[in-house]
Each structure stands twice: as C-alpha cells, then as structure tokens.
XYZ file of C-alpha atoms in Angstrom:
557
model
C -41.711 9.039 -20.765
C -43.217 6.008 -18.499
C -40.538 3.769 -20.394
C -37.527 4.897 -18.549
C -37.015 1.490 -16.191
C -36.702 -0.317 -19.330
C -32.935 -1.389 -18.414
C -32.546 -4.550 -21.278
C -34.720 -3.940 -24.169
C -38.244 -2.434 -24.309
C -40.048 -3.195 -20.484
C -43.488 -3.944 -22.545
C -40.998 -6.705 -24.496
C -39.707 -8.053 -21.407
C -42.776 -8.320 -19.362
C -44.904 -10.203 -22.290
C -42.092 -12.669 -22.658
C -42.330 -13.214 -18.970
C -46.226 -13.339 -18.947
C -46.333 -15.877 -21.565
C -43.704 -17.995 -19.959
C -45.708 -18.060 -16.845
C -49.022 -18.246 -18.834
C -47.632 -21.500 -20.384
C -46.158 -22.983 -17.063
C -49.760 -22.442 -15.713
C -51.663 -24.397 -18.290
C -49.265 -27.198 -17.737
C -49.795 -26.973 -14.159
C -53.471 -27.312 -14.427
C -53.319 -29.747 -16.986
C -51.446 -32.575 -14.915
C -52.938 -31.246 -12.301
C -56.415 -32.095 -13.131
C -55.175 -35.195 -15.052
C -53.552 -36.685 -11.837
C -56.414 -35.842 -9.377
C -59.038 -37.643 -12.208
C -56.765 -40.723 -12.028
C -56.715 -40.485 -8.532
C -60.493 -40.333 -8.043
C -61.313 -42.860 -10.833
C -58.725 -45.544 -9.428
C -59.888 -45.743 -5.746
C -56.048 -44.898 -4.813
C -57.395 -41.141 -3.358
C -57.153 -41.656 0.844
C -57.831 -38.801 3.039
C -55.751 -38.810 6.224
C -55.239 -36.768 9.635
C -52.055 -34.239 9.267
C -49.685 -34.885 11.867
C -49.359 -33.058 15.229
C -47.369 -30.004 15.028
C -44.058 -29.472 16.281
C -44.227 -26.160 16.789
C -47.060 -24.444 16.598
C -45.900 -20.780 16.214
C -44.589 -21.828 13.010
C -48.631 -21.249 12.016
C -48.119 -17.611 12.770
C -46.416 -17.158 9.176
C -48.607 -19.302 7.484
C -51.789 -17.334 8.718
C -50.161 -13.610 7.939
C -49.837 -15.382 4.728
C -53.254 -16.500 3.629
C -54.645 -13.306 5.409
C -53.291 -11.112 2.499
C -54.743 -10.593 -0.698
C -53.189 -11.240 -4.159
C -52.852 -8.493 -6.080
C -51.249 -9.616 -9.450
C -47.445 -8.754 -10.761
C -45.137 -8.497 -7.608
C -48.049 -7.327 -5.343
C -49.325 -10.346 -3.012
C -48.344 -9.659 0.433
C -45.572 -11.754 1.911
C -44.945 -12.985 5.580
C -42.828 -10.698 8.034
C -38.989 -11.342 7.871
C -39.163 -12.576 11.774
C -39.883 -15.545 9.831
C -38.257 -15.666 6.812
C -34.534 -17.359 6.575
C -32.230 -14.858 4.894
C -28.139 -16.061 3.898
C -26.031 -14.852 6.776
C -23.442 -13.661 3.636
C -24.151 -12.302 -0.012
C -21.847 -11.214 -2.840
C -24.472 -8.142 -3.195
C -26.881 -6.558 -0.685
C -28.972 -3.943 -1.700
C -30.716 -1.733 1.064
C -34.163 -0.702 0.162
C -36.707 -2.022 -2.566
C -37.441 0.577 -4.401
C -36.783 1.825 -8.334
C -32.808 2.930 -7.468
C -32.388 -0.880 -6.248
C -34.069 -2.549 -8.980
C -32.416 -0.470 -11.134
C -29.033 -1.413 -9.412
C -29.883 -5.124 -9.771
C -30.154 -4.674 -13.619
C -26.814 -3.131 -13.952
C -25.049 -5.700 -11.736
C -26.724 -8.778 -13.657
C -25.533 -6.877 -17.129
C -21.625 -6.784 -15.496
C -22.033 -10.519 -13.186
C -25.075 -12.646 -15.516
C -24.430 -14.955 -12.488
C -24.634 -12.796 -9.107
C -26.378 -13.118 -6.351
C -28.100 -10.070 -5.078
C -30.427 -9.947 -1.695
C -32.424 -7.118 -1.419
C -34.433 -6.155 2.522
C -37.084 -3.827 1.819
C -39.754 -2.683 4.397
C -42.832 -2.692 2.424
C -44.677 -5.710 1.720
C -44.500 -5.199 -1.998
C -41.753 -6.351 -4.846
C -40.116 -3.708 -6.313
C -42.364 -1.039 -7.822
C -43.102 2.016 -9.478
C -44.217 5.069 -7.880
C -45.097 8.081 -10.283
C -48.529 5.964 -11.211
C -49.487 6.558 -8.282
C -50.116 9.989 -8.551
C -50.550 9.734 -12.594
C -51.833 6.951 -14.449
C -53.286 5.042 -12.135
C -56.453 7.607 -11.112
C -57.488 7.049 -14.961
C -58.681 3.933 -14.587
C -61.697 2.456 -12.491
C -59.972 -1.217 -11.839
C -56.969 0.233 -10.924
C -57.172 -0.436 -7.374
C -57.223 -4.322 -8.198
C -54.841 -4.599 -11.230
C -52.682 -2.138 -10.096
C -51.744 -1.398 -13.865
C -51.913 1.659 -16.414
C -52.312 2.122 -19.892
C -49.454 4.366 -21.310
C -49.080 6.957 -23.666
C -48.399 4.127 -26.691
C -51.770 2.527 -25.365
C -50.180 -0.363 -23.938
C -51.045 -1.760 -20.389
C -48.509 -1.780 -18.011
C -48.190 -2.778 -14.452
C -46.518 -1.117 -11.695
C -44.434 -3.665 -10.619
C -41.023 -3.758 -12.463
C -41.309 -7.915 -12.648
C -43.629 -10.863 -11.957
C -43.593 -12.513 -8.750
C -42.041 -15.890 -10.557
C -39.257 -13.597 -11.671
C -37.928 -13.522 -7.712
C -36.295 -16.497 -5.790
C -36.752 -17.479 -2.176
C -33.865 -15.650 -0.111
C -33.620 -19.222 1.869
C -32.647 -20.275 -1.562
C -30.550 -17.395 -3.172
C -27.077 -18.900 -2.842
C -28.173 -22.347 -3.893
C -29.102 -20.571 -7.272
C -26.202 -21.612 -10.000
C -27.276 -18.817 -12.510
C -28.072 -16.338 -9.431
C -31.052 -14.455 -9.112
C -32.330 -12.085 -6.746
C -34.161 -12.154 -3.732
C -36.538 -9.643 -1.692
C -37.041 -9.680 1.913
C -40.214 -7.590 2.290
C -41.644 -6.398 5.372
C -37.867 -5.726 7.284
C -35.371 -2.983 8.063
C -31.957 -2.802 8.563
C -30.677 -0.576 11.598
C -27.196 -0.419 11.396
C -24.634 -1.205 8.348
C -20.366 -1.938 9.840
C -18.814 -0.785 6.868
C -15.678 -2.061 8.108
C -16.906 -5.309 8.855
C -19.024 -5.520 5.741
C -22.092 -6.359 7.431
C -25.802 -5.159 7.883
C -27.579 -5.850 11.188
C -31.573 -6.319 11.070
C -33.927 -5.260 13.559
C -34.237 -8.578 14.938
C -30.349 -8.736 15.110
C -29.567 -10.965 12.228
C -26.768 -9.878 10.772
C -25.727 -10.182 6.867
C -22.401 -10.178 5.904
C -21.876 -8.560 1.957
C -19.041 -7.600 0.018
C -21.137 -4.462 -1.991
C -23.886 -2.975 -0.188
C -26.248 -0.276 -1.724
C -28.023 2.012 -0.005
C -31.462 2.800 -1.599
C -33.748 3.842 1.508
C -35.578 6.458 -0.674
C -37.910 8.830 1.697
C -40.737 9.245 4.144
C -43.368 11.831 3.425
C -43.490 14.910 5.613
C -45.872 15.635 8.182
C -46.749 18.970 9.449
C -47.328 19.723 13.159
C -51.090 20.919 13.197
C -51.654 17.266 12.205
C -49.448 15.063 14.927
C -52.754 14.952 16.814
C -53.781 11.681 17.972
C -57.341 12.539 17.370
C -56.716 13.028 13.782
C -55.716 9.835 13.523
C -57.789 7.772 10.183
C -57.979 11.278 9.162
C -54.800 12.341 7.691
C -53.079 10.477 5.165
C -49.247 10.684 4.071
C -49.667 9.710 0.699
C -46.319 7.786 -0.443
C -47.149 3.764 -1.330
C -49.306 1.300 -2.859
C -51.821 1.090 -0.246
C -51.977 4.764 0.305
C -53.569 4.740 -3.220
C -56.045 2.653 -2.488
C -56.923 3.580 0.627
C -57.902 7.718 -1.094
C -58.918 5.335 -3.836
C -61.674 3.790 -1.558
C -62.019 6.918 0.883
C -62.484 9.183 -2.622
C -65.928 7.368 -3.386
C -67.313 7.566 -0.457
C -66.468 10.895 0.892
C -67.829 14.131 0.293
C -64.747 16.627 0.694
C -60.862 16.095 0.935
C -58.876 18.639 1.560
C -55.011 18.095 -0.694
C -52.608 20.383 1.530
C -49.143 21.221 -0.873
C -49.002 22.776 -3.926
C -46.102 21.040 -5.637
C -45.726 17.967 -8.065
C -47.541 15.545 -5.697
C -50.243 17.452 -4.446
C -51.400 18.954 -7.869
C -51.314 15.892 -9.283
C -53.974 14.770 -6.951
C -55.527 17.670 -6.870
C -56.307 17.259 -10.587
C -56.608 13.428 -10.020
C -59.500 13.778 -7.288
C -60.884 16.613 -8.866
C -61.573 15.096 -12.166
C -63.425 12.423 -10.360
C -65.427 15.010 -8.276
C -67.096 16.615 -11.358
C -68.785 13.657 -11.822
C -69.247 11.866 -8.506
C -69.918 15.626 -6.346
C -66.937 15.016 -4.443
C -65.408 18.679 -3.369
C -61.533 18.902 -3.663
C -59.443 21.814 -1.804
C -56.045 22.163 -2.629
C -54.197 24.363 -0.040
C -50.642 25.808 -0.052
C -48.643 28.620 0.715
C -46.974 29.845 -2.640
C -48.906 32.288 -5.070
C -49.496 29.190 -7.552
C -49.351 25.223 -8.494
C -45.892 24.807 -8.992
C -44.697 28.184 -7.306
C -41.154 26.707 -6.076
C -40.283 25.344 -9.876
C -42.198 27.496 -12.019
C -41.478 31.022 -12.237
C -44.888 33.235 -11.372
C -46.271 33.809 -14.303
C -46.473 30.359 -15.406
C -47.170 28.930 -11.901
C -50.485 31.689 -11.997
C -51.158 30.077 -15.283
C -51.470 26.705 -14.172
C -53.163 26.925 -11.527
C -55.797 28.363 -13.724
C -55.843 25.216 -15.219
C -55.431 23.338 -12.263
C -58.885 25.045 -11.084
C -60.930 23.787 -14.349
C -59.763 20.172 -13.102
C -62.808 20.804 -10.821
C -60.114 21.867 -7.725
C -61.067 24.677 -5.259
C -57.553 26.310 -4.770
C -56.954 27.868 -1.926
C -53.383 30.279 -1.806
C -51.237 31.913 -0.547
C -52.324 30.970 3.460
C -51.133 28.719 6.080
C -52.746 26.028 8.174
C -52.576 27.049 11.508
C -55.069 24.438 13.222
C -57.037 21.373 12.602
C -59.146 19.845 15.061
C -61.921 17.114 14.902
C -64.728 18.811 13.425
C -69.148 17.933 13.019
C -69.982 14.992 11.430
C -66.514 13.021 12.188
C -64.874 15.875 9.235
C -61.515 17.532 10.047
C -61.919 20.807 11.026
C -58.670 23.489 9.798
C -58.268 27.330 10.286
C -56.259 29.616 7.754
C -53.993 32.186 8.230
C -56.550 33.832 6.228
C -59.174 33.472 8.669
C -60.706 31.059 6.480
C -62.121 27.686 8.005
C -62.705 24.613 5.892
C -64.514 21.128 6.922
C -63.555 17.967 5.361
C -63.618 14.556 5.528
C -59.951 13.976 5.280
C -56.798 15.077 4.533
C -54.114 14.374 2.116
C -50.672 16.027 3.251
C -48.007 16.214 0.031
C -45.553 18.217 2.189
C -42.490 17.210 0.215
C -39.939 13.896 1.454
C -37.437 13.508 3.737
C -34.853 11.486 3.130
C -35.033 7.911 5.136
C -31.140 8.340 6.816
C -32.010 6.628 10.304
C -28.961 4.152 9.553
C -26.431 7.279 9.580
C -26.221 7.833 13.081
C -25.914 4.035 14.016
C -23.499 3.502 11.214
C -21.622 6.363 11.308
C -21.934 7.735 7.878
C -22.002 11.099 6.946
C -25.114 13.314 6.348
C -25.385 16.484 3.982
C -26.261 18.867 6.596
C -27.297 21.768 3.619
C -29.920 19.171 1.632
C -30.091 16.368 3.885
C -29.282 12.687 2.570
C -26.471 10.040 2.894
C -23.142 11.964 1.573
C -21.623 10.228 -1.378
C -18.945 11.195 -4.380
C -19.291 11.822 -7.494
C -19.194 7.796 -7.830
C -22.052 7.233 -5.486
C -19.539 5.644 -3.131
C -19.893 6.605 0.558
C -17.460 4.352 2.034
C -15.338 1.188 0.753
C -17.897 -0.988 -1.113
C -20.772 0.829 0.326
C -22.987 3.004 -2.488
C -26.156 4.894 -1.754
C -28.745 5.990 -4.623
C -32.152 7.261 -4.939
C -34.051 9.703 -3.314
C -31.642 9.550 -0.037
C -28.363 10.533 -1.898
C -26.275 13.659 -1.655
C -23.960 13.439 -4.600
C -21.221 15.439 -6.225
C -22.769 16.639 -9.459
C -19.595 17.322 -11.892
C -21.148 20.180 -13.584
C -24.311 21.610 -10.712
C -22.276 21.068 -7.903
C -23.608 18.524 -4.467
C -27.501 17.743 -5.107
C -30.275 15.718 -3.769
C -32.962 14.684 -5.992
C -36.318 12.945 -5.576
C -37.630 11.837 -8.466
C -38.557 8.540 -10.156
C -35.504 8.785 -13.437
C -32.662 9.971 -10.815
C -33.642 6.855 -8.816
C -33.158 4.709 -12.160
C -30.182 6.658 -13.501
C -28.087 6.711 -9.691
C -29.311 3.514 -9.087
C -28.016 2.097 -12.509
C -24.624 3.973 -12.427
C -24.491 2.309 -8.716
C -25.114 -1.065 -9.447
C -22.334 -0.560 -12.653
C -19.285 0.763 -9.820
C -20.690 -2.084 -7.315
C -19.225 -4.413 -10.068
C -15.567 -2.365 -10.201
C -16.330 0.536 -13.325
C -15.535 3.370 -11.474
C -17.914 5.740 -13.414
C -18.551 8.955 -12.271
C -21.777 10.932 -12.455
C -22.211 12.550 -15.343
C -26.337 11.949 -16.822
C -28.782 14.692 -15.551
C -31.524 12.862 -14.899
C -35.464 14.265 -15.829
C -39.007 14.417 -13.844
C -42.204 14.871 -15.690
C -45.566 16.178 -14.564
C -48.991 16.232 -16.333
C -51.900 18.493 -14.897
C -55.244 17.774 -16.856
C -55.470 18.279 -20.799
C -53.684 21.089 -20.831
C -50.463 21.100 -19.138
C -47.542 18.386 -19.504
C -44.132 19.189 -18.730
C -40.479 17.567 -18.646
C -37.727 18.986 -16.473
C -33.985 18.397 -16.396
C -31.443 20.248 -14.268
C -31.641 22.929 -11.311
C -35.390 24.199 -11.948
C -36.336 26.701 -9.094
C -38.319 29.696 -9.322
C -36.191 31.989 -7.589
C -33.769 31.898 -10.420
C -33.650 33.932 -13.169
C -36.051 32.406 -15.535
C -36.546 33.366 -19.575
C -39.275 31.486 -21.638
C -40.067 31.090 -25.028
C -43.436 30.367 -26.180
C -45.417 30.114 -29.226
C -48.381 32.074 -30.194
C -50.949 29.585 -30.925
C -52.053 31.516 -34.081
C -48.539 31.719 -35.375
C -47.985 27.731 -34.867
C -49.289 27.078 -38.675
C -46.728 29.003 -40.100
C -43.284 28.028 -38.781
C -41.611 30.669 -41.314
C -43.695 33.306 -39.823
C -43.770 32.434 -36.800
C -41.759 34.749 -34.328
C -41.106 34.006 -30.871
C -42.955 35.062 -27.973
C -40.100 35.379 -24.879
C -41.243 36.069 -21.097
C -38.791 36.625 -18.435
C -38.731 37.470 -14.668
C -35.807 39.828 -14.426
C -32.695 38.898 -15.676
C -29.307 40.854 -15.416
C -29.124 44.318 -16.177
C -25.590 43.970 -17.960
C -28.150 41.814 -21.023
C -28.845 43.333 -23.783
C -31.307 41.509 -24.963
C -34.133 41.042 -21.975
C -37.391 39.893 -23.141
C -40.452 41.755 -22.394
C -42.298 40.988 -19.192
C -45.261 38.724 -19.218
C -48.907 39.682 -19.640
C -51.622 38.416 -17.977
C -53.864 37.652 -21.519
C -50.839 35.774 -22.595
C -51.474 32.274 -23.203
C -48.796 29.941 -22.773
C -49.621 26.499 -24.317
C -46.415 25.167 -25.615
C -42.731 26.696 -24.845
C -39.347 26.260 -22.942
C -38.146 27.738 -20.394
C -34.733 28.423 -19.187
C -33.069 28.418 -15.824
C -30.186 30.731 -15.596
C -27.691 31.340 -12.726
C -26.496 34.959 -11.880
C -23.483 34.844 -14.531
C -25.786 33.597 -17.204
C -25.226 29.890 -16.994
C -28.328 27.610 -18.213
C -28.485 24.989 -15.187
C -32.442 24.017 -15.758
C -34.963 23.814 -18.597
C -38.442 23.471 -18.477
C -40.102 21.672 -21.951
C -43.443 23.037 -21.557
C -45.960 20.554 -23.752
C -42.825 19.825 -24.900
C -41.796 16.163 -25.986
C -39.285 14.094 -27.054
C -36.530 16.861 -27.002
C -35.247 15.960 -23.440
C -31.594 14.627 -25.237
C -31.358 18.727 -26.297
C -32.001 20.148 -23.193
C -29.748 17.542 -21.518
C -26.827 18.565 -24.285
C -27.755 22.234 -23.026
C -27.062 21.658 -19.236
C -23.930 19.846 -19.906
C -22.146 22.101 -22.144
C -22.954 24.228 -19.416
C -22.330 28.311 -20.861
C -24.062 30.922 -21.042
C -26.412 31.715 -24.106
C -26.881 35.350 -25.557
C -30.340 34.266 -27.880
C -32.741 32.525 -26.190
C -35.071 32.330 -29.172
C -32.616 31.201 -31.136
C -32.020 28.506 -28.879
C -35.358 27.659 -28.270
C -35.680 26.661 -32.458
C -33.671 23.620 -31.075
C -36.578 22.636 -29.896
C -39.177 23.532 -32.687
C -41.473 24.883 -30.784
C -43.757 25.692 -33.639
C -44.358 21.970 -34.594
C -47.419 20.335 -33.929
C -46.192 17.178 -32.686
C-alpha cells in the first residue's frame, strides 16, 4: 500500500541509489576536505583575516532564518522565506503547491520532457512530502520525530520525503540547468494566477510568467467555532503537517489527557495512535464525535459499532453520539468542554480532525470557477480548468466519467490526478478514467482499502467469513450482512447480529438502481485491481457472494 508514489521503478530502488550517490559525494567531500586543510596547517600558508564590511546588512536576515532552523534529514531542513529567495520571472512549467499531486505531476512531466524545467512555490517550509505517516507509521516508532522515517509493511525504512534535498536545484538556478530539474520555493504563496496572461503573482508581487501551470493547493484543516477563542490559543491543534506531528509528538509525553474531537479516518487514527502510547505511559485519550461509531459516515452501522469496539481496546475512551457545545480555559491550564450530553471533560489539549477544506483562496482573485455542491477548483474530466491551467489533489472538482463530478482527499487521488495532470500539461489529452484508493489501519485488528463512492447512507451489502469456516474454503459458506437494500431484490441478506464477528470481508456500495459505485476490502489485501475492475464496469450485480469469491475471502493471506 505505502508504495503508491513510486512513479519510475520501486521508490525504496530509487531512494538507495540516491543515498549512495550522496553517501559517496560526501566521503569525497570530507576526504579533500580534510586533506587540503592538513596541507594548509602543515605548510604555514593558513592566514586568518577580517571579512569585509557589509554592503547591506539586511542581506543577514536570510542567512540567520537559515542557521536558526534545524536539519531534519531527506527534504526536511528548513529553508529561508521567499522575500529572499530569487525565483525566474518565466518557466516552461509552474506547479502551484508542494504537495504529493505536484510531485507527482513533476514525475509525469520529466517522463514526457527528460529536459523540463519545472518551479514549484509551496508554503510550507518542507520539500515535497508524504502525509498519511503522519497519522500511520510514524507513531510506531520512538525516533520518529527526528528521522522523520517509517518502516513499511516489507520491513524496509522509508522516509517521508519523496526525494533528498541534493535531488532539488536552486530556483535562482533552474533555467541555467541544461538537463532541467526542478525547483521548490518553500515558505511562499501565490495570490492570484492571469490565466490569460499566463502568469502567477506572489504575495510580495513578483510575478511568474508560465506556459502550464498546475494547481495543487491541497487543504486546510477545519476548525470548529467553540474553539476560535483566543484564550485557547497553544491549546488546540489542527493537525495537518510535519510539525503538527511533532508538536502532539512532544505534547503526548508530557501531558496527561488529550482530548481527539472527529471520528473519521484522521481522528481514529490518532485516537488509536495516542492511545496505544497511553497504555503504557498513563496518558488518557478521549475521542469525541457525533456519529454512532468510528467510521460512521463510510462504514455502514454495524461495522462502524464494530470498530469502534476495537478502537476502544486501543486504550481510547470514546465518547458518541454528542456535540461540543463549549470549551473554555479550565484548572490547571487544561481545556475545559461541555457535551450536548451534559457531560464535561478536562484536558490538556485538543486535537480537532474536523475534516479539510479545500485551499481555493486564488478563485476569487483569479476568477476561476468553484464547485459550489463539494467545494474545490472546477475542472473537466482532463483536469483542465482553463487554457494551460490544471488543478489536482485534494482541491479538485473533477468530472468522473463513470461517478459523476467528485472531490476527493486522499493521499493515491493526489498521486493518480496529479500524475494524469502533469501527463496533459505535456499535450496527451487523457481523460480521467483510474479510481483512485485510501487505506486505513486501526490497531491489530482492523485494516481496510477503499475505492469508489463509500458512504454509509448508501445501501450497503457485506460479505464476511466465519472465522471457523476460513480452514475449509470448500465448506466454507458465506456470511452476507446488509442495511436495507431494495425491496424489488430477491435475494437480501439477513440483517446483522450483534455476536457477529466481522474479521475479514467486503463490502459493497450500491446506488438505488443497484449499481456497485464503492467497495470496502475489509482485512482485505492485494485485491484492489478487482474491486477497481468492479467500479468501472459499473452494473449492477444479482450475487453478492458470488462476487465476493473474487476476492477469496476464505484465504489466509
């Protein structure tokens, strides 16, 4: 699963031939180093001397941001703000945003142009990284917070960062670059893009002149009201980046409560994340939301009841099915919040994992069109929202051939639209046609892999397998669940029991005429190419078990 950005051969492949080419460019560069400076010292010719007066001395500011920051390994060190970084005033390719849909888009230009020149302005002060670790991997491992790498499911370590830092070129020196290369401005934002005049204006009113553009702004995390105090500020975090990981990192061994407020992907990830650690540190973790269950807008009730079971034996206090309708500064410097329940809990801090919205401040000053349904940049079925201008990621409505217009936020949609941008930035013309996956894992006993339209009010039929029937695949006969499907089938499965245990199984998303538009593989893997051949042939299916043998359910694997 965590090998999707793999673009040109294996990432693990890549990213040790890289290492080892730096490796060996380092030992050379100590070795005449130190060979030089012994010379030097043994031959008298060493001087020490007075640097010159400075011209201007507010050139220092960038040097000091500089050597403030720490490094922290593959693409991480912090770079200087882009006040003071020289950027080309014209690019063959400018992508908007620095974030998996752009570094995917870079890979798919280079494939079609080996030799093009692509700038990329991104406001954080990181290279181009991963985010799903953040939530995932990354909580497994106690040095995490300095490596800012994860072992994955093959056992290999793996950093977050798609590239080194000695993969990227200066942007002062981008179009100097015979072979091309690519170039990050970090710390910078781009206010307003003149499609007609092919140009991006920066906040400090540079303006960059491109002849493809890519937008690739991805999202901001949601707030909710009760917390817009300015006396909970240090109190509330928004988790969404690198150093909102290790700040809860930090904040999570030191404090005594945290309170995780969203019951989706996010927040029961670190629910689970937090409240593994807690069982052995003391550390109490709340996890409050509004649904029933984990899960409850993807997974239909049964299931979501299920794993928040599960969710709870991570060492998680769940609290359901209530509101927040206060918070206020509480004893003890804690954060204070009132239920719709009536309930009060006292914590240190606060996690919100409200859901995303998508980062569209450039529409309004560029004039581009916004999906006023699901919110995002509005784009065709080719990505393209106006002449030479393409938008991916998490901030894209798109024309979905066979689902209809969609906006979705997850880490393989930002690789797959961002790839299938950068490939019509370069004149192919492809439509959408891949339905892209997500992938969640909550504790030992729950790991899941999603493609399509997967939301719980839709008519939902799973298959399962009884755990004691597993050993014989021959005997083993399928165990379907439903929530209520149409009365005109003849073949509805029996509702769900609470003493049923459901371990390993699909599920199936079905629209009111039958259609399968979602599927849920539930410690299911590896059979993500069936259930995308499923959504696209897009029909309705009369056997669900049958279908669900595609997957064989019953194997141990």
């Amino acid at each position: 699963m965590d090998d999707i950005p793999g673009f040109i051969g294996p990432w693990e492949e890549k990213f040790a031939e890289t290492q080892r080419r730096f490796n060996r460019r380092l030992i050379v560069g100590i070795a005449f180093f130190t060979s030089t400076a012994a010379y030097a010292w043994y031959s008298g010719s060493l001087d020490y001397v007075d640097a010159p007066p400075m011209i201007n001395p507010d050139d220092t500011k960038a040097a000091t941001t500089t050597a403030k920051s720490k490094s922290l390994g593959l693409g991480g060190a912090k770079v200087q703000p882009a006040s003071y970084t020289k950027v080309p005033e014209s690019v063959p390719y400018l992508l908007i945003g620095a974030g998996t849909a752009s570094f995917a888009a870079f890979r798919a230009i280079r494939s079609s142009d080996p030799t093009a020149k692509v700038l990329v302005i991104g406001e954080e002060p990181y290279k181009p990284y991963m985010r799903p670790p953040l939530s995932k991997e990354l909580w497994l491992s106690d040095d995490a917070p300095k490596t800012l790498s994860f072992k994955q499911w093959n056992g290999r370590e793996r950093s977050i960062f798609f590239e080194h830092e000695d993969f990227y070129c200066r942007p002062d020196q981008l179009m100097e670059r015979e072979t091309g290369g690519i170039a990050v401005v970090n710390n910078c934002r781009v206010v307003r893009v003149d499609s007609e005049a092919q140009k991006a204006v920066l906040e400090d009113g540079r303006e960059i002149h491109y002849e493809k553009c890519l937008i690739a702004t991805g999202g901001q995390p949601k707030n909710l009201p009760v917390f817009e105090k300015p006396e909970l500020s240090g109190k509330v975090t928004l988790y969404r980046t690198v150093d909102d990981f290790k700040a809860l990192d930090e904040l999570s061994r030191r404090a005594k409560s945290v309170v995780i407020v969203g019951g989706g992907f996010l927040g029961s990830e670190l629910a689970c994340a937090l409240g593994r650690r807690g069982i052995k540190t003391g550390l109490t973790v709340y996890q409050v939301f509004s649904e029933k269950g984990c899960m409850g807008r993807v997974l239909p009730e049964y299931l979501s009841r299920w794993t928040t079971e599960k969710v709870r034996a991570e060492g998680v206090q769940v609290v359901s099915s209530t509101r927040i309708t206060d918070a206020t500064p509480g004893p003890r410097g804690q954060v204070l919040l009132k239920l719709s329940s009536g309930q009060e809990i006292a914590a240190d801090h606060v996690v919100v994992a409200a859901g995303l919205e998508p980062s569209i401040e450039l529409a309004k000053a560029s004039g581009l069109e916004v999906d006023d349904r699901i919110g995002g940049f509005k784009a065709n079925a080719e990505l393209e929202a106006r002449s030479n201008l393409w938008v991916a990621g998490d901030a894209l409505s798109f024309y979905d051939t066979k689902l209809g217009r969609r906006r979705v936020e997850h880490h393989d949609h930002a690789v797959v639209t961002g790839r299938l941008a950068g490939e019509n930035m370069t004149g192919a013309r492809k439509p959408y046609k891949h339905q892209s996956m997500f992938w969640s894992d909550l504790g030992p006993d729950v790991g899941y892999e999603a493609i399509g339209i997967v939301e719980s009010h839709l008519q939902t039929v799973g298959v399962f397998a009884r755990p004691t029937e597993q050993e014989n695949d021959e005997a083993a006969e399928t165990a379907s669940v439903a929530t209520p499907v149409s009365a005109k089938r003849d073949d509805v499965p029996r509702s769900p029991d609470d003493g049923d245990d459901f371990e390993k199984g699909v599920i199936f998303y079905l629209r009111d005429d039958g259609v399968v538009v979602g599927i849920v593989l539930w410690n299911i893997f590896n059979r993500m190419a069936v259930a995308r051949k499923i959504i696209n042939e897009h029909k309705a299916y009369e056997d669900f078990s049958d279908l669900a043998k595609l997957f064989d359910i019953y194997s141990e694997d």
